[in-house]
Short mmCIF file of C-alpha atoms in Angstrom, two decimals:
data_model
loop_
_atom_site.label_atom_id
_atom_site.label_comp_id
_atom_site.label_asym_id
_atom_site.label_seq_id
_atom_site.Cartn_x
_atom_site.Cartn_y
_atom_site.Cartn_z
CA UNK I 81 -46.26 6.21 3.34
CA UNK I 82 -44.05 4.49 5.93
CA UNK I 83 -42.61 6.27 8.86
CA UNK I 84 -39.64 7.60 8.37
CA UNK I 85 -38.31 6.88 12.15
CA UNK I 86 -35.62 4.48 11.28
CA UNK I 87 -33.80 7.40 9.30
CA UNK I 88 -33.65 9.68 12.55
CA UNK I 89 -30.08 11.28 12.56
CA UNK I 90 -29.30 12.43 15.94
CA UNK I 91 -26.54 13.87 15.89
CA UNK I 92 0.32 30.19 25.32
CA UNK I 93 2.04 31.17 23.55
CA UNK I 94 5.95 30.28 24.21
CA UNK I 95 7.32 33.26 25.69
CA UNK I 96 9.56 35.60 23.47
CA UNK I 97 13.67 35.92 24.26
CA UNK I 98 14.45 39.12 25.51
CA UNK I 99 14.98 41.70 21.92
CA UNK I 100 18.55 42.76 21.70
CA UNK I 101 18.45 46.25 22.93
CA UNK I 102 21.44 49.15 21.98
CA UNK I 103 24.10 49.54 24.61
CA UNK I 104 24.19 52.76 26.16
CA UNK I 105 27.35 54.65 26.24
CA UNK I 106 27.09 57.78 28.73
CA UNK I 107 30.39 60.29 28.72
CA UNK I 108 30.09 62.43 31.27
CA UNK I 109 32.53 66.04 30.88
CA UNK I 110 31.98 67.94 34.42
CA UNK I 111 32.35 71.74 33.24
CA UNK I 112 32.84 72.18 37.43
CA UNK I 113 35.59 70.61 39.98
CA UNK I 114 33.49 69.74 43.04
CA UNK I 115 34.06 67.83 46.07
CA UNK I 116 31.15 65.86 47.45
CA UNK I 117 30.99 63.90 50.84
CA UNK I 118 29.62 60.89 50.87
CA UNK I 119 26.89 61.65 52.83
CA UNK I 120 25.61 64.81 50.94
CA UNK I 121 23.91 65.09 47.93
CA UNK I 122 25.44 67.37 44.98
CA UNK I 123 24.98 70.98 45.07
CA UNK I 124 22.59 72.92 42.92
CA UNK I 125 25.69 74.77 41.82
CA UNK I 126 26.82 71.52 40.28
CA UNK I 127 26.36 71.43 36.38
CA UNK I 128 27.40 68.76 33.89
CA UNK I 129 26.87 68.35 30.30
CA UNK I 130 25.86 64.82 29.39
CA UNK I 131 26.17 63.42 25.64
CA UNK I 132 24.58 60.00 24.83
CA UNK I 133 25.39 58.28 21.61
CA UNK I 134 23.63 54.50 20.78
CA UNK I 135 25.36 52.19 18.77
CA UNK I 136 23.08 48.37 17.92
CA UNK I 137 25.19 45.69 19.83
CA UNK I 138 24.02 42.13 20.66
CA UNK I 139 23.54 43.00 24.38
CA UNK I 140 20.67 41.59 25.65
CA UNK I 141 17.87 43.01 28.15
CA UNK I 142 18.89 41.16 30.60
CA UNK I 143 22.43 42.29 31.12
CA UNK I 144 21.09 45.93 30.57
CA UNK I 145 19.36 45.12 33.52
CA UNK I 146 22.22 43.73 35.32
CA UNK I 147 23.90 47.13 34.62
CA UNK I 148 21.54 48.98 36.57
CA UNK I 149 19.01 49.94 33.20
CA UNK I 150 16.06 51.03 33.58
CA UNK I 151 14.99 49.23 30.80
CA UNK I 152 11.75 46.95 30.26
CA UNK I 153 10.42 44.32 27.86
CA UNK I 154 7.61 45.53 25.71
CA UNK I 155 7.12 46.70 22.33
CA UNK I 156 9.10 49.04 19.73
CA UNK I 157 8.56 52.01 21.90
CA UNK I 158 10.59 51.08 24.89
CA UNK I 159 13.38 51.24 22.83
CA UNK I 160 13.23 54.95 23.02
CA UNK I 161 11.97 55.02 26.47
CA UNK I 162 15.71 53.14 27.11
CA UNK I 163 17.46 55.52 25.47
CA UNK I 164 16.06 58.73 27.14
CA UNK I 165 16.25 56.85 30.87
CA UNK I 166 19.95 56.73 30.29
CA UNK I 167 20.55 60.35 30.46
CA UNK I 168 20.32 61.88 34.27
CA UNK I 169 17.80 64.29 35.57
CA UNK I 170 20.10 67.20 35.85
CA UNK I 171 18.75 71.29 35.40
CA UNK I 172 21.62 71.51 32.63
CA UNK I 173 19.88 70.54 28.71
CA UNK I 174 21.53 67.34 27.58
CA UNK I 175 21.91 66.20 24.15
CA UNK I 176 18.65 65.36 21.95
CA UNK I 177 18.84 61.43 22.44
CA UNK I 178 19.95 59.78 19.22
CA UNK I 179 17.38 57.19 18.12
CA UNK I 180 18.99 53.79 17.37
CA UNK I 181 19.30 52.99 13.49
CA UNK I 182 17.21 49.79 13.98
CA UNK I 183 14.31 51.71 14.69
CA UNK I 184 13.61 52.97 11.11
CA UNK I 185 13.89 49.63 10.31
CA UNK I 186 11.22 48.82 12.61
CA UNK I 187 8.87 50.99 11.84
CA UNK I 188 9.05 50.22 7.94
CA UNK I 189 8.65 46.06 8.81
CA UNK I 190 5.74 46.64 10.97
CA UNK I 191 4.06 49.05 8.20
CA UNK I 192 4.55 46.23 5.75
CA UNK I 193 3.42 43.85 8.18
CA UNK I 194 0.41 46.46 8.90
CA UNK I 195 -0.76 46.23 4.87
CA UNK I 196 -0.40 42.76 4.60
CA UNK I 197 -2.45 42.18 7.84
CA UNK I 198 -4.98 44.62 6.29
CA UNK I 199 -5.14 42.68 2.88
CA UNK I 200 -5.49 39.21 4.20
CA UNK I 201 -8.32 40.55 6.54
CA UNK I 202 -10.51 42.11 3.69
CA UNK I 203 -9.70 38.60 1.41
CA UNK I 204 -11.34 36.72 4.39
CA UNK I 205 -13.94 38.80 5.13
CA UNK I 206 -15.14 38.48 1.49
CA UNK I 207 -14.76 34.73 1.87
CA UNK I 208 -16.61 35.07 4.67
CA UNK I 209 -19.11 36.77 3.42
CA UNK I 210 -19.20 34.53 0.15
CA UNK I 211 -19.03 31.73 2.36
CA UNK I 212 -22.07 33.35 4.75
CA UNK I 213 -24.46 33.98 1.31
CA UNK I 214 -24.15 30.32 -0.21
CA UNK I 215 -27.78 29.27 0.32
CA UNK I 216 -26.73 25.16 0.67
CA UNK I 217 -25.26 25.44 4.18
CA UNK I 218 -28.11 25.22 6.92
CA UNK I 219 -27.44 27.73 10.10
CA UNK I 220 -26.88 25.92 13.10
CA UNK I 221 -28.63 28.97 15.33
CA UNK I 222 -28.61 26.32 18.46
CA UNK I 223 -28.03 22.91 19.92
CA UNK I 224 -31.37 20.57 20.50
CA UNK I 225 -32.60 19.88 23.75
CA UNK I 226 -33.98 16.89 25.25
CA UNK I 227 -37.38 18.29 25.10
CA UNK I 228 -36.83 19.40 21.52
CA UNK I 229 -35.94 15.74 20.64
CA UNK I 230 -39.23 14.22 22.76
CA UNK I 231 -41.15 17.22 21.09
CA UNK I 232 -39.84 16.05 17.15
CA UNK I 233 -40.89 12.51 18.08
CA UNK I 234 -44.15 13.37 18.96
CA UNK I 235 -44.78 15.47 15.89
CA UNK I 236 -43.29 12.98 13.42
CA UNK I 237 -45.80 10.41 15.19
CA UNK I 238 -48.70 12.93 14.81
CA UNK I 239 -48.12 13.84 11.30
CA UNK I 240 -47.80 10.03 10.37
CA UNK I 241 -50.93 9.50 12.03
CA UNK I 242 -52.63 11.88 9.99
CA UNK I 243 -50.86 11.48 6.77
CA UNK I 244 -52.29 7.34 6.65
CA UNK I 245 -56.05 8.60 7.70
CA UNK I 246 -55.82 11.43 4.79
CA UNK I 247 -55.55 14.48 6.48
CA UNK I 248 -52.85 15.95 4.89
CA UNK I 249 -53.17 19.64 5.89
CA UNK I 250 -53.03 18.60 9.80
CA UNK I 251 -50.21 16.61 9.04
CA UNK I 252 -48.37 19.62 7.55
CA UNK I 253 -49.20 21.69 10.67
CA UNK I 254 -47.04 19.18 12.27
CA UNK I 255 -44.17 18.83 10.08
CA UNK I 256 -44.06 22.21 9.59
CA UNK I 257 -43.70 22.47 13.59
CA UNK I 258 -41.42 19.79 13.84
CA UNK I 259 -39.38 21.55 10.82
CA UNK I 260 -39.45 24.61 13.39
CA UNK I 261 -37.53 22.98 15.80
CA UNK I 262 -34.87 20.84 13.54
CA UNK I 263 -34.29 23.14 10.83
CA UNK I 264 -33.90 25.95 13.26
CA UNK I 265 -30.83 24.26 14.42
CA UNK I 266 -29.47 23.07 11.30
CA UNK I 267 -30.68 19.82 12.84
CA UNK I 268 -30.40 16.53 10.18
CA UNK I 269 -33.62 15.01 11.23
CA UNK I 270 -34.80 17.89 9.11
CA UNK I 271 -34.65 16.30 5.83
CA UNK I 272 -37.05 13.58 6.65
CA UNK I 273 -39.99 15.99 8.16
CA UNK I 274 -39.33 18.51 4.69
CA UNK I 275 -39.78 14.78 2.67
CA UNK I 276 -42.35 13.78 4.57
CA UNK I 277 -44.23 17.35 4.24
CA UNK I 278 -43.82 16.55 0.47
CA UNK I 279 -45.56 13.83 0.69
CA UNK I 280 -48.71 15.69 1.72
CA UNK I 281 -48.02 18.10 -0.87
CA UNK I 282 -48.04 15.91 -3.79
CA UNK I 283 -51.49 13.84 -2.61
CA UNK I 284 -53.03 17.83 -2.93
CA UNK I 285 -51.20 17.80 -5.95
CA UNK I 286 -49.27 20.77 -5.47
CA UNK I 287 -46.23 19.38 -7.50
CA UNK I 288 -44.34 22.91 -6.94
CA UNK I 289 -44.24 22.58 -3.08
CA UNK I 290 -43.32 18.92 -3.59
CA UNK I 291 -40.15 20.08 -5.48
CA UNK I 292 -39.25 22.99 -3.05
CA UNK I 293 -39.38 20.99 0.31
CA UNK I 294 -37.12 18.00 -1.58
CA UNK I 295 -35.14 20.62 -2.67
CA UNK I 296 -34.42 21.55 0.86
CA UNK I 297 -34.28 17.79 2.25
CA UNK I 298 -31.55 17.25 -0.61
CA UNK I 299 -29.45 19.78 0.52
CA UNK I 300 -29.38 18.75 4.01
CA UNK I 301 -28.92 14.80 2.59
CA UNK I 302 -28.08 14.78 -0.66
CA UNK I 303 -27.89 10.90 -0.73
CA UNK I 304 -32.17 10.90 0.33
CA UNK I 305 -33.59 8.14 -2.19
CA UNK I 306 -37.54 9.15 -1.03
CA UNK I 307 -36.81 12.78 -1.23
CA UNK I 308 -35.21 11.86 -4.77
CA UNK I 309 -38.24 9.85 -5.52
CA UNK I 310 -40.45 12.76 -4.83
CA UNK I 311 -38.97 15.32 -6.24
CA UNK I 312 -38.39 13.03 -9.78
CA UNK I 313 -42.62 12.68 -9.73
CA UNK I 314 -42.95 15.93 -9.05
CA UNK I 315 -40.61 16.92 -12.31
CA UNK I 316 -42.70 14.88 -14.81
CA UNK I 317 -45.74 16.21 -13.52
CA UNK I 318 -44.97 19.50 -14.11
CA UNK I 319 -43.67 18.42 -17.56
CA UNK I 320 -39.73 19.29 -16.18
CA UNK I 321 -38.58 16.32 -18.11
CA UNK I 322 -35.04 16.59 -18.00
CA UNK I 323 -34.99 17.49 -14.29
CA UNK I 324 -37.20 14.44 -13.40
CA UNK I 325 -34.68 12.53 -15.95
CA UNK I 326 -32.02 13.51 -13.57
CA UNK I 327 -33.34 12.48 -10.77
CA UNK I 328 -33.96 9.31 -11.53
CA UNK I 329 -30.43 8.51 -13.16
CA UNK I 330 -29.40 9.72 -9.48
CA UNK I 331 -31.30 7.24 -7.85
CA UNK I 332 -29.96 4.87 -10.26
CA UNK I 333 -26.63 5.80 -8.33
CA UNK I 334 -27.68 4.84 -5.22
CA UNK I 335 -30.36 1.84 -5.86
CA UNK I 336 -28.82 0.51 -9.36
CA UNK I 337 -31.84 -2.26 -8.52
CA UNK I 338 -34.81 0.11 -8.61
CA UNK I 339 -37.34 -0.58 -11.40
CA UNK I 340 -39.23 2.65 -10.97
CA UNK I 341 -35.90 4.58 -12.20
CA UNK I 342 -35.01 1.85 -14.28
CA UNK I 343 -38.80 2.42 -16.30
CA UNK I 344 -38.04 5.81 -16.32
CA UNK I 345 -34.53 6.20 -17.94
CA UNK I 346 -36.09 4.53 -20.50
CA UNK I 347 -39.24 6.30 -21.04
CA UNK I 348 -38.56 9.89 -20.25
CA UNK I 349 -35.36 10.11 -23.22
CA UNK I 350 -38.37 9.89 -25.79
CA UNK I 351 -40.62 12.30 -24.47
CA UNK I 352 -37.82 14.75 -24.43
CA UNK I 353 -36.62 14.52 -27.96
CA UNK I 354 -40.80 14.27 -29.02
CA UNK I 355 -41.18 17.44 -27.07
CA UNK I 356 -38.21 19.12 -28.25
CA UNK I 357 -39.78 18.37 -31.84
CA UNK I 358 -42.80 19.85 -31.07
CA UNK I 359 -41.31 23.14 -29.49
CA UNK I 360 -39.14 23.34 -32.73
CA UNK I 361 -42.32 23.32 -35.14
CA UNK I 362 -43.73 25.89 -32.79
CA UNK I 363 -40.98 28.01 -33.13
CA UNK I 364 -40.71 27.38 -37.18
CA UNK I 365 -44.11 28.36 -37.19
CA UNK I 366 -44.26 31.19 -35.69
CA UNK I 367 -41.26 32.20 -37.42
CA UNK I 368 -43.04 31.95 -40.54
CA UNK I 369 -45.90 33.46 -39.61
CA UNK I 370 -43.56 36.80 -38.55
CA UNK I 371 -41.42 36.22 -41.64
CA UNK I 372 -44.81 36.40 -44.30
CA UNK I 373 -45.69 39.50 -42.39
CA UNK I 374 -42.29 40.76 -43.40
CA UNK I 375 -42.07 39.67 -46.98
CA UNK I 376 -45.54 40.09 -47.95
CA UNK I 377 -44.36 43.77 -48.40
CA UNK I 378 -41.95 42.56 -51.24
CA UNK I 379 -44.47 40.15 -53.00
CA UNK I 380 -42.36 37.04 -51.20
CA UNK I 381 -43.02 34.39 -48.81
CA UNK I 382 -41.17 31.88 -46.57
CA UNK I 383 -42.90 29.45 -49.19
CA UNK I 384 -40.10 31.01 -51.63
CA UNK I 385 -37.53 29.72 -48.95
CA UNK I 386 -36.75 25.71 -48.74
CA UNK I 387 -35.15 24.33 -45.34
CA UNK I 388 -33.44 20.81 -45.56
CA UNK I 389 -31.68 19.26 -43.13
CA UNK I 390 -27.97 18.16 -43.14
CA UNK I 391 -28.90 14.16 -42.35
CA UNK I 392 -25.28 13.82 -41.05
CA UNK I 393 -24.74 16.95 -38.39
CA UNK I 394 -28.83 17.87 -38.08
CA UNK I 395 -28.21 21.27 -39.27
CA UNK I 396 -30.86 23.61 -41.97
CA UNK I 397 -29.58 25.21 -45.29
CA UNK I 398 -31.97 27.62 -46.79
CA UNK I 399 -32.81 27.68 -50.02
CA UNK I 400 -34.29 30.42 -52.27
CA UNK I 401 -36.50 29.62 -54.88
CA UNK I 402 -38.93 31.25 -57.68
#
């Protein structure tokens, strides 16, 4: 096994213009003829009757301001807090404030705005969530250190130390440390320690393994040749011919020049289709040992029933004879 060093992947908003606000028109009817100095404030006998209508012009905040309002920026509920400011504190009950006709408007905008918010939230949460159960994507949980980097080096040396003397268990204790560290962090270094641990799998021949950790180091790298190579061994030796067949048509892809694939594109089509025959006369003969069962009770058997193939579309007829 060579090292696999050389493959080592290290990786204000602009403020808002002041809303339009509805100019305030205060008539003021005194019910009382008084005569106030300057210098002294209105009596308590003093009683006026104040009635405040609001009509929607383009006057803006500022010139409210200007005018002595009271007015502030904020959201939809200063508009009301306007309105009611224009009306003075007097001990006579004025007029119920009239709220501006926009406001209905408002409300009715923001409750659409509200549902739409709502629906768009749920969609991406469910992406999310799709997106956050798709079993491909490795979780980056945290970013490597320089002692995690020193620490993968001296595992991957380790391992390969162990691997070419034939101790392949203590060189999956240390690519299975090493894996620890990298694939904790969705690191891509990972790929080459899960191909590497497959290695040592498949010299204990435990072709299963093999296929699971190449599995992983193909979804990290999908473009891994040795990882490729090892899991397409793995497939024929657990009899998973068309698997290992397309594995090596992938490697094909990448290395059009390597005569390992090349052998085996040609070899592994004809131990399909002679396996496929022989799980098709297994299945005809079991059917026909269930189907005797059945007929026996009415003095038939499949021998009274011919198949023959269509040579043209590979199909069966049946047909019944005496």
């Amino acid at each position: 096994m060579s090292d696999d060093e050389g493959e080592t992947f290290y990786d204000a908003q602009p403020e808002h213009q002041a809303e339009s606000l509805p100019t305030t028109t205060t008539t003021t009817t005194p019910t009382t003829t008084v005569s106030v100095s300057s210098d002294a404030a209105p009596t308590a006998t003093e009683e006026m009757t104040t009635a405040t209508t609001s009509t929607i012009t383009p006057a803006s905040a500022a010139a409210s301001s200007s005018n002595g309002s009271s007015t502030t920026r904020g959201d939809g509920n200063d508009l009301e807090s306007a309105a009611q400011s224009s009306s003075p504190s007097t001990g006579a009950p004025a007029t119920e404030p009239v709220q501006p006709a926009m406001q209905d408007g408002g409300h009715a905008e923001t409750e659409q705005a509200a549902a739409s918010l709502t629906a768009d939230s749920v969609e991406n949460a469910e992406n999310v969530e799709n997106v956050e159960t798709e079993a491909e994507i490795p979780p980056i949980a945290r970013e490597l250190t320089d002692d995690d980097r020193a620490r993968l080096k001296e595992l991957r040396q380790s391992g390969n130390a162990h691997f070419g003397a034939g101790r392949y268990n203590e060189a999956i204790t240390d690519y299975t440390e090493a894996l620890d560290i990298a694939a904790s962090a969705g690191d891509v270094e990972a790929a080459i320690f899960f191909s590497n641990r497959a290695a040592c799998y498949s010299k204990l021949n435990n072709h299963a393994l093999v296929v699971e950790d190449c599995d992983d180091a193909l979804r990290i790298n999908p473009e891994y040749g040795k990882a490729l190579t090892r899991r397409a061994v793995a497939n024929e030796a657990l009899e998973h011919l068309d698997e290992a067949l397309r594995d090596y048509e992938a490697l094909l892809k990448l290395d059009p020049n390597d005569a390992a694939a090349k052998r085996a594109v040609k070899r592994l089509p004809d131990q399909i289709r002679e396996r496929n025959e022989k799980l098709k006369d297994e299945m005809l003969g079991k059917l026909k040992s269930l189907g005797n069962m059945v007929l026996g009770k009415f003095g038939l058997s499949t021998d009274n029933f011919q198949m023959v193939q269509d040579p043209t579309s590979g199909s069966y007829s049946i047909n019944f004879k005496q």
